[in-house]
Amino acid sequence: MGEVVEIQGTWPLADDRAQGFAEPRVEPVYTVRFPAGALWGPPGGHWVQVELWESYLEVVA
Amino acid sequence: MSGHHSDSEIAVRVRRLEERLIDAGLTSDEQLDGIIGQILSGSPANGARVVARAWVDPAFRGRLLADANQALGELDLSMSTGPQTQRFTVVENTPTVHNVLVCTLCSCYPIGLLGPSPSWYKSEAYRARVVREPRAVLAEFGLELPAETEIVVHDTSAESRHMVLPLRPEGTAGLGEADLSALVTREGLIGTAAV
Amino acid sequence: MTVTLHAMARVNDVGGQSGFGLIAVEPDEPPFHADWEARVYALNVAMLRQGVYNLDQFRDAIERMPPAEYLAASYYERWMAAVESLTAAAAPAPRADDD
């Protein structure tokens, strides 16, 4: 699980653009910070920060 | 180089592709030469200028961290010379936080500003390992960080490009912008080295 | 806000995978290792500017390469394969005897 640290505004969804859709879905892009341990298990100890479109994510809390 | 095809074999295939696209009216020799000239003029020296300005001018540093695309204009630089205009973000190292960049999916890199990326940045080994064991990877690059330094690995995506604002080295208080920018390396801007 | 990520993986999605060794760094590496690499780079930028395809289509063309082909190809060989496939419709190959 990660924390949203920034909202980057809205951008056309890469997956729709990849298929050449004339009107790709436009979604908010979030900068999300994951503790390494949550991605790869122990030992962790650093952060991985990624930009993700809204539909890649599920709100947990 | 993978060595799976000979270079001359590929050169012929690329030449054929190029002729096909020129014949179809989609590009021209002049345009291709222009694009190559443009990418070769991009160099880490551009990023170094940005860093040096941020080191000497706190107000510029603030604008750079808030809106890097806009701030680049003050130095007559822009993110528009690469394949497409991109959102540009500068992440700042501090005495307690070290940033390092990667593109795990492909090779996203601020080409328009820094020039072509080094092969190691595009390698599977770097992309796979730096998100998982950055401390070990940085040590291989010769950067041993104190255990208490927090490491943030930025995995660049298609929509934006990043650059690291390294810590200004000690003992450089007397240096001007030009001398400072000469200290900044490409690896410093990616985060695999300190400056 | 706390979020979790949907899984997705293709051959290019190497982040966090193990089994990779030391990272090879080439000292004083030139921007391109051969002229054809620079030409492929320029062809891709030209096609993007011309709107023949977009950057996401380009990335997708690389990412859906068959894994064996992807892993065997050098970086700019992947680019060449993508430009070839994405321009096949807009600029069909001439029917030549040796093709």
CSV table of C-alpha atoms in Angstrom, one decimal:
chain,number,residue,atom,x,y,z
A,1,MET,CA,0.0,0.0,0.0
A,2,GLY,CA,1.2,3.5,-0.8
A,3,GLU,CA,0.5,7.1,0.1
A,4,VAL,CA,-0.6,9.7,-2.4
A,5,VAL,CA,1.9,12.5,-2.2
A,6,GLU,CA,0.8,14.7,-5.1
A,7,ILE,CA,-2.0,15.0,-7.7
A,8,GLN,CA,-0.5,15.9,-11.0
A,9,GLY,CA,-3.7,17.1,-12.7
A,10,THR,CA,-5.5,15.1,-15.4
A,11,TRP,CA,-3.8,13.3,-18.3
A,12,PRO,CA,-5.1,11.1,-21.1
A,13,LEU,CA,-4.8,7.4,-20.1
A,14,ALA,CA,-1.7,5.9,-21.7
A,15,ASP,CA,-3.5,2.6,-22.3
A,16,ASP,CA,-6.2,4.3,-24.4
A,17,ARG,CA,-3.6,6.3,-26.3
A,18,ALA,CA,-1.6,3.2,-26.9
A,19,GLN,CA,-4.6,1.8,-28.8
A,20,GLY,CA,-4.8,5.0,-30.8
A,21,PHE,CA,-8.3,6.0,-29.5
A,22,ALA,CA,-9.2,9.4,-30.8
A,23,GLU,CA,-10.8,10.3,-27.4
A,24,PRO,CA,-8.8,8.6,-24.7
A,25,ARG,CA,-10.2,8.6,-21.2
A,26,VAL,CA,-8.8,11.4,-19.2
A,27,GLU,CA,-7.9,10.6,-15.5
A,28,PRO,CA,-6.2,12.2,-12.6
A,29,VAL,CA,-2.5,11.1,-12.2
A,30,TYR,CA,-1.3,10.6,-8.7
A,31,THR,CA,2.2,10.5,-7.4
A,32,VAL,CA,2.2,7.6,-5.0
A,33,ARG,CA,4.9,6.7,-2.6
A,34,PHE,CA,5.3,3.0,-1.6
A,35,PRO,CA,7.5,1.8,1.3
A,36,ALA,CA,9.8,-0.7,-0.4
A,37,GLY,CA,8.8,-3.4,2.2
A,38,ALA,CA,5.2,-3.2,0.9
A,39,LEU,CA,6.4,-3.9,-2.6
A,40,TRP,CA,9.1,-6.5,-2.1
A,41,GLY,CA,8.9,-7.6,1.4
A,42,PRO,CA,11.6,-7.2,4.0
A,43,PRO,CA,14.1,-5.6,4.6
A,44,GLY,CA,12.6,-2.5,2.9
A,45,GLY,CA,14.1,0.7,4.2
A,46,HIS,CA,13.6,3.0,1.2
A,47,TRP,CA,10.7,4.5,-0.8
A,48,VAL,CA,9.6,3.9,-4.4
A,49,GLN,CA,7.6,6.8,-5.9
A,50,VAL,CA,5.5,6.3,-9.0
A,51,GLU,CA,3.0,8.2,-11.1
A,52,LEU,CA,-0.2,6.3,-11.6
A,53,TRP,CA,-3.4,6.9,-13.3
A,54,GLU,CA,-6.5,6.7,-11.1
A,55,SER,CA,-7.8,3.4,-12.6
A,56,TYR,CA,-4.6,1.7,-11.6
A,57,LEU,CA,-5.3,2.4,-8.0
A,58,GLU,CA,-7.8,1.4,-5.4
A,59,VAL,CA,-8.5,3.5,-2.4
A,60,VAL,CA,-7.9,1.7,0.9
A,61,ALA,CA,-8.4,4.5,3.4
B,1,MET,CA,25.2,-4.2,-28.2
B,2,SER,CA,23.5,-7.5,-28.2
B,3,GLY,CA,25.4,-8.9,-31.2
B,4,HIS,CA,22.4,-10.9,-32.4
B,5,HIS,CA,22.4,-9.2,-35.7
B,6,SER,CA,25.4,-7.8,-37.3
B,7,ASP,CA,25.6,-4.0,-37.3
B,8,SER,CA,25.8,-3.8,-41.1
B,9,GLU,CA,22.7,-6.0,-41.5
B,10,ILE,CA,20.7,-3.7,-39.2
B,11,ALA,CA,22.1,-0.6,-40.9
B,12,VAL,CA,20.7,-1.9,-44.2
B,13,ARG,CA,17.3,-2.6,-42.6
B,14,VAL,CA,17.2,0.9,-41.1
B,15,ARG,CA,18.2,2.5,-44.4
B,16,ARG,CA,15.3,0.6,-46.1
B,17,LEU,CA,12.9,1.8,-43.4
B,18,GLU,CA,14.1,5.3,-43.8
B,19,GLU,CA,13.7,5.2,-47.6
B,20,ARG,CA,10.2,3.8,-47.2
B,21,LEU,CA,9.2,6.6,-44.8
B,22,ILE,CA,10.8,9.3,-47.0
B,23,ASP,CA,9.1,7.9,-50.1
B,24,ALA,CA,5.7,8.0,-48.3
B,25,GLY,CA,6.3,11.7,-47.6
B,26,LEU,CA,6.4,11.2,-43.8
B,27,THR,CA,9.8,12.7,-43.3
B,28,SER,CA,12.9,13.9,-45.1
B,29,ASP,CA,16.6,13.7,-44.9
B,30,GLU,CA,16.8,17.3,-43.7
B,31,GLN,CA,14.3,16.7,-41.0
B,32,LEU,CA,16.1,13.6,-39.7
B,33,ASP,CA,19.5,15.4,-39.7
B,34,GLY,CA,17.8,18.3,-37.8
B,35,ILE,CA,16.4,15.9,-35.1
B,36,ILE,CA,19.8,14.2,-34.7
B,37,GLY,CA,21.5,17.6,-34.3
B,38,GLN,CA,18.9,18.6,-31.7
B,39,ILE,CA,19.4,15.5,-29.6
B,40,LEU,CA,23.2,15.8,-29.8
B,41,SER,CA,23.0,19.4,-28.6
B,42,GLY,CA,21.1,18.2,-25.5
B,43,SER,CA,23.7,17.5,-22.8
B,44,PRO,CA,24.0,17.1,-19.1
B,45,ALA,CA,25.6,20.6,-19.2
B,46,ASN,CA,22.1,22.0,-19.5
B,47,GLY,CA,21.0,20.2,-16.4
B,48,ALA,CA,24.2,21.4,-14.7
B,49,ARG,CA,23.4,25.0,-15.5
B,50,VAL,CA,19.9,24.6,-13.9
B,51,VAL,CA,21.5,23.1,-10.8
B,52,ALA,CA,24.1,25.8,-10.5
B,53,ARG,CA,21.5,28.5,-10.8
B,54,ALA,CA,19.4,26.9,-8.1
B,55,TRP,CA,22.4,26.7,-5.8
B,56,VAL,CA,23.2,30.4,-6.1
B,57,ASP,CA,19.6,31.8,-6.4
B,58,PRO,CA,17.2,30.6,-3.7
B,59,ALA,CA,14.2,32.3,-5.4
B,60,PHE,CA,15.0,30.4,-8.6
B,61,ARG,CA,15.4,27.2,-6.6
B,62,GLY,CA,11.9,27.8,-5.2
B,63,ARG,CA,10.4,28.3,-8.7
B,64,LEU,CA,12.2,25.3,-10.0
B,65,LEU,CA,10.9,23.0,-7.4
B,66,ALA,CA,7.4,24.4,-7.8
B,67,ASP,CA,7.2,24.4,-11.6
B,68,ALA,CA,10.3,23.2,-13.4
B,69,ASN,CA,8.9,23.5,-16.9
B,70,GLN,CA,8.3,27.2,-16.3
B,71,ALA,CA,11.6,27.8,-14.5
B,72,LEU,CA,13.6,26.2,-17.4
B,73,GLY,CA,12.5,29.1,-19.6
B,74,GLU,CA,14.5,31.5,-17.5
B,75,LEU,CA,17.6,29.8,-18.7
B,76,ASP,CA,16.4,29.5,-22.3
B,77,LEU,CA,15.9,25.8,-21.9
B,78,SER,CA,12.8,23.7,-22.6
B,79,MET,CA,11.5,20.2,-22.5
B,80,SER,CA,10.1,20.5,-26.0
B,81,THR,CA,13.0,19.3,-28.0
B,82,GLY,CA,12.5,15.6,-27.2
B,83,PRO,CA,9.8,13.3,-28.7
B,84,GLN,CA,7.0,15.3,-27.1
B,85,THR,CA,6.7,18.0,-24.5
B,86,GLN,CA,6.7,16.6,-21.0
B,87,ARG,CA,5.9,17.6,-17.5
B,88,PHE,CA,9.3,18.1,-15.8
B,89,THR,CA,9.8,17.7,-12.0
B,90,VAL,CA,13.0,18.5,-10.1
B,91,VAL,CA,13.5,16.5,-6.9
B,92,GLU,CA,15.8,18.0,-4.3
B,93,ASN,CA,18.4,16.1,-2.3
B,94,THR,CA,18.8,17.2,1.3
B,95,PRO,CA,21.2,16.2,4.1
B,96,THR,CA,18.7,13.5,5.1
B,97,VAL,CA,17.0,12.5,1.8
B,98,HIS,CA,18.6,11.2,-1.4
B,99,ASN,CA,16.7,10.8,-4.6
B,100,VAL,CA,17.5,8.5,-7.5
B,101,LEU,CA,15.8,8.1,-10.9
B,102,VAL,CA,14.8,5.0,-12.9
B,103,CYS,CA,12.3,4.0,-15.5
B,104,THR,CA,11.5,0.4,-14.7
B,105,LEU,CA,9.2,-0.1,-17.7
B,106,CYS,CA,11.4,1.3,-20.4
B,107,SER,CA,13.9,4.2,-20.5
B,108,CYS,CA,12.0,7.5,-19.8
B,109,TYR,CA,14.7,10.1,-19.3
B,110,PRO,CA,14.8,13.9,-19.9
B,111,ILE,CA,16.5,13.5,-23.3
B,112,GLY,CA,15.4,17.0,-24.4
B,113,LEU,CA,17.3,18.5,-21.5
B,114,LEU,CA,20.1,16.0,-20.7
B,115,GLY,CA,20.8,14.4,-24.1
B,116,PRO,CA,20.7,10.7,-24.8
B,117,SER,CA,20.7,8.5,-21.7
B,118,PRO,CA,23.6,6.2,-20.9
B,119,SER,CA,23.2,2.4,-21.7
B,120,TRP,CA,23.4,1.4,-18.0
B,121,TYR,CA,20.3,3.5,-17.3
B,122,LYS,CA,18.4,1.5,-20.0
B,123,SER,CA,19.8,-1.9,-18.8
B,124,GLU,CA,17.5,-4.5,-17.3
B,125,ALA,CA,19.9,-4.9,-14.4
B,126,TYR,CA,19.6,-1.2,-13.3
B,127,ARG,CA,15.9,-1.1,-13.9
B,128,ALA,CA,15.3,-4.3,-12.0
B,129,ARG,CA,17.6,-3.7,-9.1
B,130,VAL,CA,17.6,0.0,-8.2
B,131,VAL,CA,13.9,-0.1,-7.1
B,132,ARG,CA,14.6,-3.1,-4.9
B,133,GLU,CA,18.1,-2.5,-3.5
B,134,PRO,CA,19.1,1.1,-4.2
B,135,ARG,CA,21.7,1.2,-1.4
B,136,ALA,CA,23.6,-1.7,-3.0
B,137,VAL,CA,23.3,-0.3,-6.5
B,138,LEU,CA,24.4,3.2,-5.3
B,139,ALA,CA,27.4,1.6,-3.6
B,140,GLU,CA,28.4,-0.1,-6.8
B,141,PHE,CA,28.4,3.3,-8.4
B,142,GLY,CA,30.7,4.4,-5.6
B,143,LEU,CA,28.1,6.3,-3.6
B,144,GLU,CA,28.0,5.1,0.0
B,145,LEU,CA,25.2,6.8,1.8
B,146,PRO,CA,24.9,7.0,5.6
B,147,ALA,CA,22.5,4.4,7.0
B,148,GLU,CA,20.2,7.1,8.3
B,149,THR,CA,19.8,8.8,4.8
B,150,GLU,CA,16.4,8.2,3.5
B,151,ILE,CA,16.4,7.0,-0.2
B,152,VAL,CA,13.5,7.8,-2.6
B,153,VAL,CA,13.6,5.9,-5.9
B,154,HIS,CA,11.5,7.8,-8.5
B,155,ASP,CA,10.1,5.5,-11.2
B,156,THR,CA,9.5,7.8,-14.1
B,157,SER,CA,6.4,7.2,-16.2
B,158,ALA,CA,5.4,8.3,-19.7
B,159,GLU,CA,3.9,11.6,-18.7
B,160,SER,CA,6.7,13.2,-16.8
B,161,ARG,CA,10.4,13.4,-16.5
B,162,HIS,CA,12.6,14.1,-13.5
B,163,MET,CA,15.9,15.5,-12.6
B,164,VAL,CA,17.7,15.4,-9.3
B,165,LEU,CA,18.9,18.6,-7.7
B,166,PRO,CA,22.0,17.4,-5.9
B,167,LEU,CA,23.4,18.8,-2.6
B,168,ARG,CA,25.8,21.7,-3.1
B,169,PRO,CA,29.2,20.4,-2.1
B,170,GLU,CA,30.9,21.9,0.9
B,171,GLY,CA,33.7,24.4,0.3
B,172,THR,CA,32.1,25.9,-2.8
B,173,ALA,CA,30.8,29.1,-1.2
B,174,GLY,CA,33.2,31.3,-3.2
B,175,LEU,CA,32.4,29.7,-6.6
B,176,GLY,CA,30.3,31.4,-9.3
B,177,GLU,CA,27.6,29.8,-11.4
B,178,ALA,CA,29.9,28.7,-14.2
B,179,ASP,CA,32.4,27.0,-11.9
B,180,LEU,CA,29.6,25.4,-9.9
B,181,SER,CA,28.0,23.9,-13.0
B,182,ALA,CA,31.3,22.4,-14.0
B,183,LEU,CA,31.1,20.3,-10.9
B,184,VAL,CA,27.7,18.7,-11.8
B,185,THR,CA,27.8,15.4,-13.5
B,186,ARG,CA,25.2,13.4,-15.4
B,187,GLU,CA,25.2,10.8,-12.6
B,188,GLY,CA,24.7,13.5,-10.1
B,189,LEU,CA,21.5,14.6,-12.0
B,190,ILE,CA,20.3,11.0,-12.1
B,191,GLY,CA,21.1,10.4,-8.4
B,192,THR,CA,23.7,7.6,-8.8
B,193,ALA,CA,26.4,9.9,-7.6
B,194,ALA,CA,26.8,12.9,-5.3
B,195,VAL,CA,28.4,16.1,-6.5
C,1,MET,CA,-4.9,9.0,1.0
C,2,THR,CA,-3.7,5.3,1.1
C,3,VAL,CA,-4.0,3.4,-2.1
C,4,THR,CA,-3.1,0.0,-3.5
C,5,LEU,CA,-2.0,-1.0,-7.0
C,6,HIS,CA,-3.6,-3.4,-9.5
C,7,ALA,CA,-1.2,-5.9,-10.8
C,8,MET,CA,0.0,-5.8,-14.4
C,9,ALA,CA,3.1,-7.2,-16.0
C,10,ARG,CA,4.7,-7.6,-19.4
C,11,VAL,CA,8.2,-8.7,-20.3
C,12,ASN,CA,9.5,-5.1,-20.0
C,13,ASP,CA,8.2,-4.8,-16.4
C,14,VAL,CA,11.5,-5.8,-14.7
C,15,GLY,CA,11.3,-3.5,-11.7
C,16,GLY,CA,12.2,-5.5,-8.6
C,17,GLN,CA,12.9,-8.7,-10.4
C,18,SER,CA,15.9,-10.6,-9.1
C,19,GLY,CA,18.6,-12.5,-11.0
C,20,PHE,CA,20.3,-9.5,-12.6
C,21,GLY,CA,24.0,-9.1,-11.9
C,22,LEU,CA,26.2,-6.1,-11.8
C,23,ILE,CA,25.2,-3.0,-13.8
C,24,ALA,CA,27.6,-2.6,-16.7
C,25,VAL,CA,28.8,1.0,-17.0
C,26,GLU,CA,30.6,2.0,-20.2
C,27,PRO,CA,33.2,4.8,-19.6
C,28,ASP,CA,33.0,7.7,-22.0
C,29,GLU,CA,30.0,6.2,-23.8
C,30,PRO,CA,29.1,8.0,-27.0
C,31,PRO,CA,25.5,9.2,-27.5
C,32,PHE,CA,25.0,6.6,-30.2
C,33,HIS,CA,27.1,3.5,-30.9
C,34,ALA,CA,26.4,3.5,-34.6
C,35,ASP,CA,24.9,5.8,-37.2
C,36,TRP,CA,21.9,3.6,-37.6
C,37,GLU,CA,21.0,4.1,-34.0
C,38,ALA,CA,20.8,7.8,-34.5
C,39,ARG,CA,18.8,7.4,-37.6
C,40,VAL,CA,16.3,5.1,-35.8
C,41,TYR,CA,16.0,7.7,-33.0
C,42,ALA,CA,15.4,10.4,-35.6
C,43,LEU,CA,12.8,8.4,-37.5
C,44,ASN,CA,10.9,7.7,-34.4
C,45,VAL,CA,10.8,11.4,-33.4
C,46,ALA,CA,9.8,12.4,-36.9
C,47,MET,CA,6.9,9.9,-36.9
C,48,LEU,CA,5.8,11.2,-33.5
C,49,ARG,CA,5.9,14.8,-34.7
C,50,GLN,CA,4.1,13.8,-37.9
C,51,GLY,CA,1.4,12.1,-35.8
C,52,VAL,CA,1.7,8.7,-37.5
C,53,TYR,CA,1.5,7.3,-34.0
C,54,ASN,CA,1.9,8.6,-30.4
C,55,LEU,CA,4.4,7.9,-27.7
C,56,ASP,CA,2.2,5.5,-25.9
C,57,GLN,CA,1.6,3.5,-29.1
C,58,PHE,CA,5.4,3.4,-29.5
C,59,ARG,CA,6.0,2.2,-26.0
C,60,ASP,CA,3.2,-0.4,-26.4
C,61,ALA,CA,4.7,-1.7,-29.6
C,62,ILE,CA,7.9,-2.4,-27.8
C,63,GLU,CA,6.2,-3.8,-24.7
C,64,ARG,CA,4.2,-6.3,-26.7
C,65,MET,CA,7.2,-7.7,-28.5
C,66,PRO,CA,7.4,-11.5,-28.0
C,67,PRO,CA,9.5,-11.9,-24.8
C,68,ALA,CA,12.2,-13.9,-26.6
C,69,GLU,CA,12.6,-11.2,-29.3
C,70,TYR,CA,12.5,-8.4,-26.8
C,71,LEU,CA,15.2,-9.9,-24.6
C,72,ALA,CA,17.4,-10.8,-27.6
C,73,ALA,CA,17.2,-7.3,-29.2
C,74,SER,CA,19.4,-4.4,-28.3
C,75,TYR,CA,17.8,-1.1,-27.2
C,76,TYR,CA,17.6,0.5,-30.6
C,77,GLU,CA,16.8,-2.7,-32.3
C,78,ARG,CA,13.6,-2.7,-30.3
C,79,TRP,CA,13.0,0.9,-31.5
C,80,MET,CA,13.6,-0.2,-35.1
C,81,ALA,CA,11.1,-3.1,-34.7
C,82,ALA,CA,8.5,-0.7,-33.2
C,83,VAL,CA,8.9,1.9,-35.9
C,84,GLU,CA,8.7,-0.7,-38.6
C,85,SER,CA,5.5,-2.2,-37.3
C,86,LEU,CA,3.8,1.1,-36.5
C,87,THR,CA,4.5,2.5,-40.0
C,88,ALA,CA,3.5,-0.6,-41.9
C,89,ALA,CA,0.1,0.8,-42.7
C,90,ALA,CA,1.1,4.4,-43.4
C,91,ALA,CA,4.0,3.5,-45.6
C,92,PRO,CA,3.6,0.0,-47.0
C,93,ALA,CA,6.8,-1.8,-48.0
C,94,PRO,CA,7.3,-2.0,-51.7
C,95,ARG,CA,6.9,-5.5,-53.1
C,96,ALA,CA,10.5,-6.4,-53.9
C,97,ASP,CA,11.9,-9.7,-55.1
C,98,ASP,CA,14.1,-10.2,-52.1
C,99,ASP,CA,11.3,-9.4,-49.5
